[in-house]
Short mmCIF file of N, CA and C in Angstrom, two decimals:
data_model
loop_
_atom_site.label_atom_id
_atom_site.label_comp_id
_atom_site.label_asym_id
_atom_site.label_seq_id
_atom_site.Cartn_x
_atom_site.Cartn_y
_atom_site.Cartn_z
N UNK A 29 111.27 31.78 -67.04
CA UNK A 29 111.11 31.83 -69.13
C UNK A 29 110.06 30.90 -69.06
N UNK A 30 109.37 31.34 -70.95
CA UNK A 30 107.79 31.06 -70.33
C UNK A 30 107.83 30.48 -72.03
N UNK A 31 107.17 29.11 -72.08
CA UNK A 31 107.03 28.27 -72.77
C UNK A 31 106.69 28.54 -74.54
N UNK A 32 106.45 28.69 -75.61
CA UNK A 32 106.08 29.32 -76.46
C UNK A 32 104.50 29.18 -76.60
N UNK A 33 104.41 27.88 -76.50
CA UNK A 33 102.90 27.21 -76.67
C UNK A 33 101.77 27.94 -75.15
N UNK A 34 101.95 28.59 -74.45
CA UNK A 34 101.38 28.70 -73.04
C UNK A 34 102.38 29.36 -71.81
N UNK A 35 101.44 29.99 -70.64
CA UNK A 35 102.53 30.90 -69.62
C UNK A 35 103.07 30.30 -68.89
N UNK A 36 102.87 29.05 -68.71
CA UNK A 36 103.69 28.22 -67.47
C UNK A 36 105.16 28.08 -68.12
N UNK A 37 105.76 28.09 -66.62
CA UNK A 37 107.55 27.95 -66.90
C UNK A 37 108.28 26.48 -67.55
N UNK A 38 109.16 26.93 -68.32
CA UNK A 38 109.57 25.70 -69.33
C UNK A 38 110.56 25.50 -67.73
N UNK A 39 110.88 24.11 -67.71
CA UNK A 39 111.76 23.54 -66.64
C UNK A 39 112.70 22.52 -67.80
N UNK A 40 114.23 22.67 -67.61
CA UNK A 40 114.68 22.22 -68.59
C UNK A 40 115.45 21.31 -68.14
N UNK A 41 115.35 20.23 -68.89
CA UNK A 41 115.71 18.90 -68.98
C UNK A 41 117.28 18.58 -68.48
N UNK A 42 117.68 18.99 -66.73
CA UNK A 42 120.00 19.14 -67.09
C UNK A 42 119.71 17.42 -67.11
N UNK A 43 118.93 16.25 -66.49
CA UNK A 43 119.73 14.85 -66.74
C UNK A 43 120.10 14.98 -68.18
N UNK A 44 119.88 14.78 -69.37
CA UNK A 44 120.10 14.78 -70.40
C UNK A 44 121.37 15.91 -70.52
N UNK A 45 121.88 16.82 -70.29
CA UNK A 45 123.31 16.44 -69.63
C UNK A 45 124.38 15.81 -69.19
N UNK A 46 123.92 15.02 -68.93
CA UNK A 46 125.05 14.09 -68.83
C UNK A 46 125.56 12.92 -69.73
N UNK A 47 126.24 12.19 -69.71
CA UNK A 47 126.76 11.28 -70.74
C UNK A 47 125.42 10.28 -70.62
N UNK A 48 125.57 9.56 -69.31
CA UNK A 48 124.30 8.87 -69.82
C UNK A 48 122.44 9.03 -69.93
N UNK A 49 122.28 10.41 -69.59
CA UNK A 49 121.21 11.47 -69.40
C UNK A 49 120.93 11.22 -71.36
N UNK A 50 122.26 12.38 -71.86
CA UNK A 50 122.30 12.58 -73.11
C UNK A 50 122.23 10.91 -74.64
N UNK A 51 123.02 10.27 -73.65
CA UNK A 51 122.50 8.98 -74.50
C UNK A 51 121.13 8.26 -74.60
N UNK A 52 120.45 8.33 -73.08
CA UNK A 52 119.16 7.63 -72.86
C UNK A 52 118.13 9.22 -74.36
N UNK A 53 118.15 10.44 -73.82
CA UNK A 53 117.59 10.92 -74.69
C UNK A 53 117.61 10.56 -76.71
N UNK A 54 119.36 10.96 -76.62
CA UNK A 54 119.62 9.97 -77.94
C UNK A 54 117.98 9.03 -78.35
N UNK A 55 118.62 8.21 -78.08
CA UNK A 55 117.91 6.34 -77.94
C UNK A 55 116.39 6.50 -78.17
N UNK A 56 116.25 7.52 -77.10
CA UNK A 56 114.18 8.12 -77.62
C UNK A 56 114.22 8.75 -77.91
N UNK A 57 115.09 9.46 -78.60
CA UNK A 57 114.33 10.22 -79.64
C UNK A 57 114.63 10.10 -81.38
N UNK A 58 115.42 8.44 -81.55
CA UNK A 58 115.90 8.14 -82.15
C UNK A 58 115.50 8.18 -84.06
N UNK A 59 113.93 8.67 -84.06
CA UNK A 59 114.10 9.81 -85.25
C UNK A 59 113.34 10.57 -85.03
N UNK A 60 113.20 11.40 -84.57
CA UNK A 60 112.45 11.90 -84.12
C UNK A 60 113.69 13.17 -84.48
N UNK A 61 113.47 13.89 -85.85
CA UNK A 61 113.88 15.31 -86.57
C UNK A 61 113.34 15.97 -85.92
N UNK A 62 112.50 16.27 -85.10
CA UNK A 62 111.84 17.81 -84.93
C UNK A 62 112.53 18.44 -83.36
N UNK A 63 112.13 19.78 -82.64
CA UNK A 63 112.67 20.42 -81.97
C UNK A 63 113.99 20.03 -81.30
N UNK A 64 114.80 20.15 -80.55
CA UNK A 64 116.30 20.68 -80.60
C UNK A 64 116.62 19.81 -79.57
N UNK A 65 117.92 20.18 -79.40
CA UNK A 65 119.10 19.34 -78.48
C UNK A 65 119.95 20.18 -78.53
N UNK A 66 120.62 20.36 -76.74
CA UNK A 66 121.70 21.03 -76.58
C UNK A 66 123.03 20.67 -76.87
N UNK A 67 123.81 21.59 -76.69
CA UNK A 67 125.06 20.68 -77.31
C UNK A 67 125.70 19.87 -75.78
N UNK A 68 124.97 20.72 -74.72
CA UNK A 68 125.69 19.59 -73.71
C UNK A 68 124.76 17.52 -74.64
N UNK A 69 123.84 17.72 -74.67
CA UNK A 69 123.44 16.34 -75.28
C UNK A 69 123.80 15.73 -76.61
N UNK A 70 123.95 16.97 -77.80
CA UNK A 70 124.82 16.28 -78.79
C UNK A 70 126.39 16.25 -78.91
N UNK A 71 127.00 16.96 -78.30
CA UNK A 71 128.42 16.71 -77.70
C UNK A 71 128.61 15.12 -77.30
N UNK A 72 128.06 15.17 -76.24
CA UNK A 72 127.76 13.21 -75.03
C UNK A 72 127.54 12.60 -76.70
N UNK A 73 126.23 12.13 -77.08
CA UNK A 73 126.20 11.57 -78.03
C UNK A 73 127.29 11.37 -79.22
N UNK A 74 127.65 12.44 -79.59
CA UNK A 74 129.06 12.03 -80.47
C UNK A 74 129.89 11.69 -79.75
N UNK A 75 130.79 11.58 -79.07
CA UNK A 75 131.77 11.23 -78.34
C UNK A 75 131.35 9.23 -78.07
N UNK A 76 129.83 9.27 -77.52
CA UNK A 76 129.53 8.00 -77.11
C UNK A 76 129.98 7.02 -79.22
N UNK A 77 129.01 7.67 -79.85
CA UNK A 77 129.40 7.56 -81.38
C UNK A 77 130.82 7.02 -81.42
N UNK A 78 131.57 8.11 -81.49
CA UNK A 78 132.87 7.84 -81.70
C UNK A 78 134.10 6.89 -80.87
N UNK A 79 133.61 6.47 -79.40
CA UNK A 79 134.10 5.99 -78.98
C UNK A 79 133.30 4.05 -79.97
N UNK A 80 131.98 4.32 -79.95
CA UNK A 80 131.26 2.87 -80.47
C UNK A 80 132.40 2.62 -82.22
N UNK A 81 132.47 3.74 -83.18
CA UNK A 81 133.28 3.26 -83.95
C UNK A 81 134.49 2.95 -83.77
N UNK A 82 135.18 3.40 -83.03
CA UNK A 82 136.96 3.31 -82.59
C UNK A 82 136.56 1.71 -82.25
N UNK A 83 136.26 1.53 -81.51
CA UNK A 83 136.17 0.62 -80.64
C UNK A 83 135.88 -0.59 -82.12
N UNK A 84 135.02 -0.41 -82.53
CA UNK A 84 134.44 -1.25 -83.72
C UNK A 84 135.81 -1.95 -84.34
N UNK A 85 136.26 -0.39 -85.57
CA UNK A 85 137.71 -0.43 -85.44
C UNK A 85 138.70 -1.22 -85.53
N UNK A 86 139.10 -1.42 -83.90
CA UNK A 86 140.13 -1.93 -83.26
C UNK A 86 139.35 -3.41 -83.35
N UNK A 87 138.02 -4.18 -83.47
CA UNK A 87 138.12 -5.34 -83.18
C UNK A 87 138.18 -6.01 -83.95
N UNK A 88 138.03 -5.12 -85.37
CA UNK A 88 137.75 -5.59 -86.55
C UNK A 88 139.47 -6.12 -86.87
N UNK A 89 140.39 -5.14 -86.71
CA UNK A 89 142.13 -4.89 -86.25
C UNK A 89 142.35 -6.92 -86.15
N UNK A 90 141.78 -6.80 -85.19
CA UNK A 90 142.28 -8.48 -84.54
C UNK A 90 141.14 -9.41 -84.56
N UNK A 91 140.29 -8.97 -85.12
CA UNK A 91 138.52 -10.38 -85.81
C UNK A 91 138.13 -9.41 -86.70
N UNK A 92 138.68 -10.05 -88.24
CA UNK A 92 138.88 -9.52 -89.02
C UNK A 92 136.69 -9.68 -89.56
N UNK A 93 136.63 -11.23 -88.65
CA UNK A 93 134.92 -11.58 -89.28
C UNK A 93 134.06 -10.17 -88.79
N UNK A 94 134.64 -9.29 -87.64
CA UNK A 94 134.45 -7.93 -87.10
C UNK A 94 133.56 -7.09 -88.11
N UNK A 95 134.28 -7.74 -89.41
CA UNK A 95 134.05 -6.34 -90.29
C UNK A 95 132.82 -5.82 -90.09
N UNK A 96 131.36 -7.49 -90.38
CA UNK A 96 130.35 -7.08 -90.90
C UNK A 96 129.07 -6.52 -89.75
N UNK A 97 130.10 -7.10 -88.59
CA UNK A 97 129.75 -6.31 -87.28
C UNK A 97 129.92 -4.81 -87.58
N UNK A 98 130.27 -3.97 -87.45
CA UNK A 98 131.24 -2.99 -87.86
C UNK A 98 130.32 -2.36 -88.86
N UNK A 99 130.05 -2.46 -90.74
CA UNK A 99 129.30 -2.27 -91.24
C UNK A 99 128.09 -2.01 -91.07
N UNK A 100 127.39 -2.67 -89.99
CA UNK A 100 125.75 -2.66 -89.37
C UNK A 100 125.59 -2.15 -88.72
N UNK A 101 126.88 -1.55 -87.65
CA UNK A 101 126.46 -0.38 -86.70
C UNK A 101 126.72 0.86 -87.12
N UNK A 102 127.56 0.62 -87.71
CA UNK A 102 127.83 2.38 -88.80
C UNK A 102 126.63 2.75 -89.33
N UNK A 103 125.87 1.35 -89.99
CA UNK A 103 124.43 1.91 -91.21
C UNK A 103 123.12 2.07 -89.34
N UNK A 104 123.77 2.24 -88.39
CA UNK A 104 122.12 1.41 -88.05
C UNK A 104 122.55 3.04 -86.63
N UNK A 105 123.84 3.55 -86.85
CA UNK A 105 124.09 4.99 -86.29
C UNK A 105 123.58 6.06 -86.67
N UNK A 106 123.59 5.22 -88.44
CA UNK A 106 123.81 7.00 -89.01
C UNK A 106 122.26 7.67 -88.85
N UNK A 107 120.99 7.07 -88.68
CA UNK A 107 119.99 7.92 -88.10
C UNK A 107 120.14 8.49 -86.71
N UNK A 108 119.98 7.63 -85.96
CA UNK A 108 120.65 8.86 -84.76
C UNK A 108 121.39 9.94 -84.39
N UNK A 109 122.02 9.77 -85.30
CA UNK A 109 123.34 11.34 -85.83
C UNK A 109 122.78 11.86 -86.76
N UNK A 110 121.91 11.40 -87.69
CA UNK A 110 121.58 13.30 -87.65
C UNK A 110 120.44 13.55 -87.37
N UNK A 111 119.25 12.46 -86.37
CA UNK A 111 118.41 12.93 -85.59
C UNK A 111 118.97 13.94 -84.58
N UNK A 112 120.62 13.93 -84.44
CA UNK A 112 120.48 14.62 -82.90
C UNK A 112 121.36 15.71 -84.01
N UNK A 113 122.12 15.82 -84.63
CA UNK A 113 122.66 16.89 -85.49
C UNK A 113 121.35 17.73 -85.96
N UNK A 114 120.56 17.21 -87.07
CA UNK A 114 119.41 18.16 -87.09
C UNK A 114 118.62 18.93 -85.55
N UNK A 115 118.70 18.59 -85.02
CA UNK A 115 118.19 18.69 -83.51
C UNK A 115 118.97 19.11 -83.11
N UNK A 116 120.66 19.69 -83.49
CA UNK A 116 121.91 21.18 -82.78
C UNK A 116 121.53 22.07 -83.96
N UNK A 117 121.03 21.51 -84.94
CA UNK A 117 120.89 22.69 -85.68
C UNK A 117 119.43 23.61 -85.84
N UNK A 118 118.86 22.79 -84.96
CA UNK A 118 117.42 23.94 -84.62
C UNK A 118 117.74 24.65 -83.34
N UNK A 119 118.48 24.14 -82.80
CA UNK A 119 119.13 24.52 -81.16
C UNK A 119 119.17 26.27 -81.68
N UNK A 120 120.48 26.14 -83.00
CA UNK A 120 120.93 27.61 -82.74
C UNK A 120 119.89 28.19 -84.06
N UNK A 121 118.51 28.00 -84.44
CA UNK A 121 117.98 28.14 -85.08
C UNK A 121 117.58 28.03 -86.52
N UNK A 122 118.61 27.18 -86.87
CA UNK A 122 118.85 26.42 -88.24
C UNK A 122 118.29 25.72 -88.88
N UNK A 123 117.92 24.72 -89.70
CA UNK A 123 117.46 24.16 -90.44
C UNK A 123 118.33 22.93 -90.86
N UNK A 124 117.36 21.59 -90.90
CA UNK A 124 118.27 21.09 -90.85
C UNK A 124 119.20 20.87 -91.98
N UNK A 125 118.64 21.21 -92.65
CA UNK A 125 119.27 21.33 -94.76
C UNK A 125 120.77 22.16 -94.87
N UNK A 126 120.71 22.48 -93.67
CA UNK A 126 122.06 23.34 -93.37
C UNK A 126 123.42 21.44 -93.00
N UNK A 127 122.98 20.86 -92.44
CA UNK A 127 123.46 19.79 -92.60
C UNK A 127 124.72 19.39 -93.86
N UNK A 128 123.90 19.73 -94.82
CA UNK A 128 123.95 19.02 -96.48
C UNK A 128 125.70 19.48 -96.88
N UNK A 129 125.66 20.85 -95.98
CA UNK A 129 126.46 21.70 -96.07
C UNK A 129 128.58 20.64 -95.41
N UNK A 130 127.82 19.39 -95.36
CA UNK A 130 129.10 18.97 -94.43
C UNK A 130 129.33 18.27 -95.77
N UNK A 131 128.41 17.83 -96.72
CA UNK A 131 129.58 17.31 -97.67
C UNK A 131 130.43 17.65 -98.60
N UNK A 132 130.50 18.77 -98.28
CA UNK A 132 131.61 19.57 -98.72
C UNK A 132 132.81 19.55 -98.61
N UNK A 133 133.67 19.49 -97.81
CA UNK A 133 134.70 19.38 -97.14
C UNK A 133 135.85 20.70 -96.22
N UNK A 134 135.75 21.49 -97.56
CA UNK A 134 136.16 22.89 -96.91
C UNK A 134 134.97 23.45 -95.68
N UNK A 135 133.53 23.29 -96.89
CA UNK A 135 132.97 25.30 -96.17
C UNK A 135 132.04 24.27 -94.78
N UNK A 136 132.31 22.55 -95.06
CA UNK A 136 131.82 21.65 -93.73
C UNK A 136 132.12 22.37 -92.42
N UNK A 137 133.18 22.57 -92.26
CA UNK A 137 133.12 23.74 -91.01
C UNK A 137 132.67 24.12 -90.43
N UNK A 138 131.55 25.39 -90.81
CA UNK A 138 130.21 25.44 -90.85
C UNK A 138 129.78 24.82 -89.84
N UNK A 139 130.15 23.97 -90.42
CA UNK A 139 129.36 22.45 -89.48
C UNK A 139 129.43 22.40 -88.21
N UNK A 140 130.99 22.34 -87.90
CA UNK A 140 131.38 22.98 -86.76
C UNK A 140 131.37 24.04 -85.92
N UNK A 141 130.98 25.15 -86.57
CA UNK A 141 130.51 26.26 -85.56
C UNK A 141 129.72 26.40 -85.51
N UNK A 142 128.67 25.95 -85.83
CA UNK A 142 127.48 25.61 -85.70
C UNK A 142 127.76 23.94 -84.32
N UNK A 143 128.15 23.32 -84.21
CA UNK A 143 127.81 22.60 -83.24
C UNK A 143 128.52 23.26 -81.89
N UNK A 144 129.44 24.17 -81.81
CA UNK A 144 129.98 24.50 -80.73
C UNK A 144 129.11 26.26 -80.42
N UNK A 145 128.73 26.42 -81.01
CA UNK A 145 127.66 28.04 -80.60
C UNK A 145 126.21 27.52 -79.36
N UNK A 146 126.23 28.28 -78.50
CA UNK A 146 125.66 28.39 -78.23
C UNK A 146 123.97 28.12 -78.31
N UNK A 147 123.23 28.15 -78.23
CA UNK A 147 121.74 28.12 -78.65
C UNK A 147 120.89 29.67 -78.39
N UNK A 148 120.22 29.99 -79.31
CA UNK A 148 119.34 30.74 -78.78
C UNK A 148 119.06 30.47 -77.41
N UNK A 149 119.41 31.79 -76.91
CA UNK A 149 117.54 31.49 -75.21
C UNK A 149 116.73 31.62 -75.52
N UNK A 150 116.11 30.59 -74.62
CA UNK A 150 114.92 31.04 -74.79
C UNK A 150 114.47 30.08 -75.83
N UNK A 151 112.94 29.84 -75.74
CA UNK A 151 112.13 29.59 -77.59
C UNK A 151 112.69 29.72 -78.67
N UNK A 152 112.57 28.96 -80.01
CA UNK A 152 112.28 30.01 -81.43
C UNK A 152 111.44 28.78 -82.05
N UNK A 153 112.37 28.55 -83.43
CA UNK A 153 110.77 28.35 -84.36
C UNK A 153 110.77 26.75 -83.80
N UNK A 154 112.08 26.28 -83.96
CA UNK A 154 111.75 25.23 -83.40
C UNK A 154 111.25 24.17 -81.93
N UNK A 155 111.42 24.83 -81.14
CA UNK A 155 110.19 24.74 -79.84
C UNK A 155 111.64 25.60 -78.46
N UNK A 156 110.89 24.89 -77.19
CA UNK A 156 111.52 25.16 -76.22
C UNK A 156 113.54 24.72 -75.91
N UNK A 157 113.68 25.50 -75.35
CA UNK A 157 115.05 25.50 -75.19
C UNK A 157 114.92 23.99 -74.19
N UNK A 158 116.38 23.40 -74.95
CA UNK A 158 116.24 21.79 -73.76
C UNK A 158 117.10 21.59 -72.48
#
């Protein structure tokens, strides 16, 4: 496989396909709305997000004062989740604007479909395959 910009082969980063690799990649690219994220990178990051939000919710039940921490964590995670979601859409050659569909309940199922469909083979208009 060749990169879009030159004839050098593209080396796929397989470390970001692990749970810790996906988290590391996600936080290194916390404000990066460009490029692509693979299905593995996206779903590992989503799993981490779910674990954190469930843990915060659970702690709030037993420690009511923890609700402020839950709110802060939820707000802090909005940008990384948006970034990885947009990069995931880029992996299937869609723009980040498709994410706006998720605000419409029934139509938002399209976003779930986009999250599970394989990315485009090789480079696309958003960059090389992750």
